[in-house]
Short mmCIF file of C-alpha atoms in Angstrom, two decimals:
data_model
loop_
_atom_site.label_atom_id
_atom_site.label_comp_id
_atom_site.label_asym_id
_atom_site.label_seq_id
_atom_site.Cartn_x
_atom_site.Cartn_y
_atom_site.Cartn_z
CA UNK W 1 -4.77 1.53 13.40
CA UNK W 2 -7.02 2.47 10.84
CA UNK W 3 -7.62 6.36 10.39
CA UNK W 4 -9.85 8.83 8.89
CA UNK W 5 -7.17 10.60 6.32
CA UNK W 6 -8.42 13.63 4.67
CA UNK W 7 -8.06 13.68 0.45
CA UNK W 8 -5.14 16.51 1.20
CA UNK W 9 -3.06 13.86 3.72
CA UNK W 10 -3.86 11.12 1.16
CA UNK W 11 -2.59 13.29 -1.87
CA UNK W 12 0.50 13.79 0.30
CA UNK W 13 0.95 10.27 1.12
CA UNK W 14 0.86 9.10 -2.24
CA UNK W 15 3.68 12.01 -3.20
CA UNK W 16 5.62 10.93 -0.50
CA UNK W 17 5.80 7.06 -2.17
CA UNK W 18 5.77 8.17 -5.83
CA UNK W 19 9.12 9.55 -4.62
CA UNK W 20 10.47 6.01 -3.97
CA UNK W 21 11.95 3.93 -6.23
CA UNK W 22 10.62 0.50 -6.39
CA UNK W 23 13.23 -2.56 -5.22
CA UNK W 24 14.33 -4.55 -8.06
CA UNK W 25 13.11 -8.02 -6.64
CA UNK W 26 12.21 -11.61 -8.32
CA UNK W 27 10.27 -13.90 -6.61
CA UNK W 28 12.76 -16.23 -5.67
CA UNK W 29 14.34 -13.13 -3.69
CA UNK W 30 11.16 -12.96 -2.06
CA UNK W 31 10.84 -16.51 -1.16
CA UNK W 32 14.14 -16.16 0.55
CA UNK W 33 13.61 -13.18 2.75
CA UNK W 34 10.31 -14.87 3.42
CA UNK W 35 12.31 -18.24 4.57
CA UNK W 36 14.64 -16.38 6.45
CA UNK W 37 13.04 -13.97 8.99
CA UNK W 38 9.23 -13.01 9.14
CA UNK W 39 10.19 -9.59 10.76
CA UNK W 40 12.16 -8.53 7.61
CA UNK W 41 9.80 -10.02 5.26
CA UNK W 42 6.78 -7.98 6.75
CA UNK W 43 8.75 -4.92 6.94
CA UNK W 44 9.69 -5.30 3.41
CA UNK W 45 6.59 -5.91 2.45
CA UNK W 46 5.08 -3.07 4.04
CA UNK W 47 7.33 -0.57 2.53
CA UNK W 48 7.77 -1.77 -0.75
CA UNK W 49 3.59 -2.36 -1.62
CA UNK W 50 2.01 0.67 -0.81
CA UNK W 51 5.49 2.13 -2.94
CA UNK W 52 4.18 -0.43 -5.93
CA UNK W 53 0.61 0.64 -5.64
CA UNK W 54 1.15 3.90 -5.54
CA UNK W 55 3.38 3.79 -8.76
CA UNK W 56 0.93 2.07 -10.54
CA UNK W 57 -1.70 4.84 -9.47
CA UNK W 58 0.19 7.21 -10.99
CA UNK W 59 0.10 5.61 -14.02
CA UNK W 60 -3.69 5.25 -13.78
CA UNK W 61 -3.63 9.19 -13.49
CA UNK W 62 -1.46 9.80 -16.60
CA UNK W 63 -4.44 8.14 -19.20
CA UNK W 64 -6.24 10.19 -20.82
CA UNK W 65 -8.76 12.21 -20.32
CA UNK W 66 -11.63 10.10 -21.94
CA UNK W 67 -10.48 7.06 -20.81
CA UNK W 68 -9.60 8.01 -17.05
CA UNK W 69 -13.21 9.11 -16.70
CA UNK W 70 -14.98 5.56 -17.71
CA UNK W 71 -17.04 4.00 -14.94
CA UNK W 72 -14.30 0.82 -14.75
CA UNK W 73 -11.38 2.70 -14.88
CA UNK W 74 -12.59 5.44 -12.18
CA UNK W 75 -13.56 2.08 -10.03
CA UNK W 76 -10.14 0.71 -10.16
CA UNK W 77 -8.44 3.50 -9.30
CA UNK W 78 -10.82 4.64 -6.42
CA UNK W 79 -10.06 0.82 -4.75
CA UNK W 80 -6.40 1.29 -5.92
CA UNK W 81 -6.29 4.29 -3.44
CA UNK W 82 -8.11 2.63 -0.85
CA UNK W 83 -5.87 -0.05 -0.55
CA UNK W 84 -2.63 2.08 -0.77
CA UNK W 85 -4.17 3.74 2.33
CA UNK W 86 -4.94 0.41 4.50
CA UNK W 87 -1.26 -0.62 3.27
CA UNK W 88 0.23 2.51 4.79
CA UNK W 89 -1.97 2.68 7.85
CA UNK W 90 -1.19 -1.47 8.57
CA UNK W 91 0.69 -1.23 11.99
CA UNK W 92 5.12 -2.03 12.20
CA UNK W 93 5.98 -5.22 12.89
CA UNK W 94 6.66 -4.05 16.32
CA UNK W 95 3.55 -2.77 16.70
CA UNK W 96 1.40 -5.42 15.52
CA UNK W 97 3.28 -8.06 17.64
CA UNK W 98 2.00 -5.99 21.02
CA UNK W 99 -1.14 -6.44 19.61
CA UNK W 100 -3.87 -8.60 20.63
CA UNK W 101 -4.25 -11.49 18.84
CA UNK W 102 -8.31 -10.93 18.02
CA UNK W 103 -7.24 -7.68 16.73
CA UNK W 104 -5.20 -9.20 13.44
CA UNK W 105 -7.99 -10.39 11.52
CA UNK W 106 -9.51 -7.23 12.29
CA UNK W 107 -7.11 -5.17 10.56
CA UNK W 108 -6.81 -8.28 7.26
CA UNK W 109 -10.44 -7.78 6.94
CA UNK W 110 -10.06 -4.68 4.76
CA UNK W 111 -8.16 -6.56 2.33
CA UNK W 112 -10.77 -9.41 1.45
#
């Protein structure tokens, strides 16, 4: 599941999700879709991360000038992206129960 995206499909992506608003959620809301059904609880999950992350990248982009260009800060935000992209490109729950079980870690590997 993991694809090559050019910097023009990732620039789209992340204007697609900075479109989004974020779910208001606290964690024991999370705890109970967790509890409840695992299918939901991925799904939610899958939507509403890459919509945080790429929120919070936006951010990063708004500081200025000076700042934005520092070693650290350019570091973050280059893993920031990388991460929004292996969130978006992480298979349905559908899909990912069709696949085979050696597979999984696989794809959890780019998170470590």
């Amino acid at each position: 599941f993991k694809k090559e995206r050019t910097q023009e499909e990732i620039q789209a992506l992340m204007e697609r999700y900075a479109r989004f608003k974020q779910t208001n959620v606290t964690l024991k809301n999370l705890l109970e879709i967790g509890s409840k059904n695992e299918y939901e609880s991925f799904e939610f999950l899958r939507g509403e991360l890459p919509t945080r992350l790429c929120h919070t990248i936006v951010e990063l982009e708004k500081i200025p000038w000076g700042l934005r260009d520092q070693p650290s800060v350019r570091e973050i935000y280059e893993e920031f992206k990388k991460s929004f992209v292996n969130l978006v490109d992480l298979p349905t729950a559908d899909e990912a129960r069709v696949l085979p079980k050696d597979v999984i870690p696989d794809l959890l590997v780019e998170f470590k």
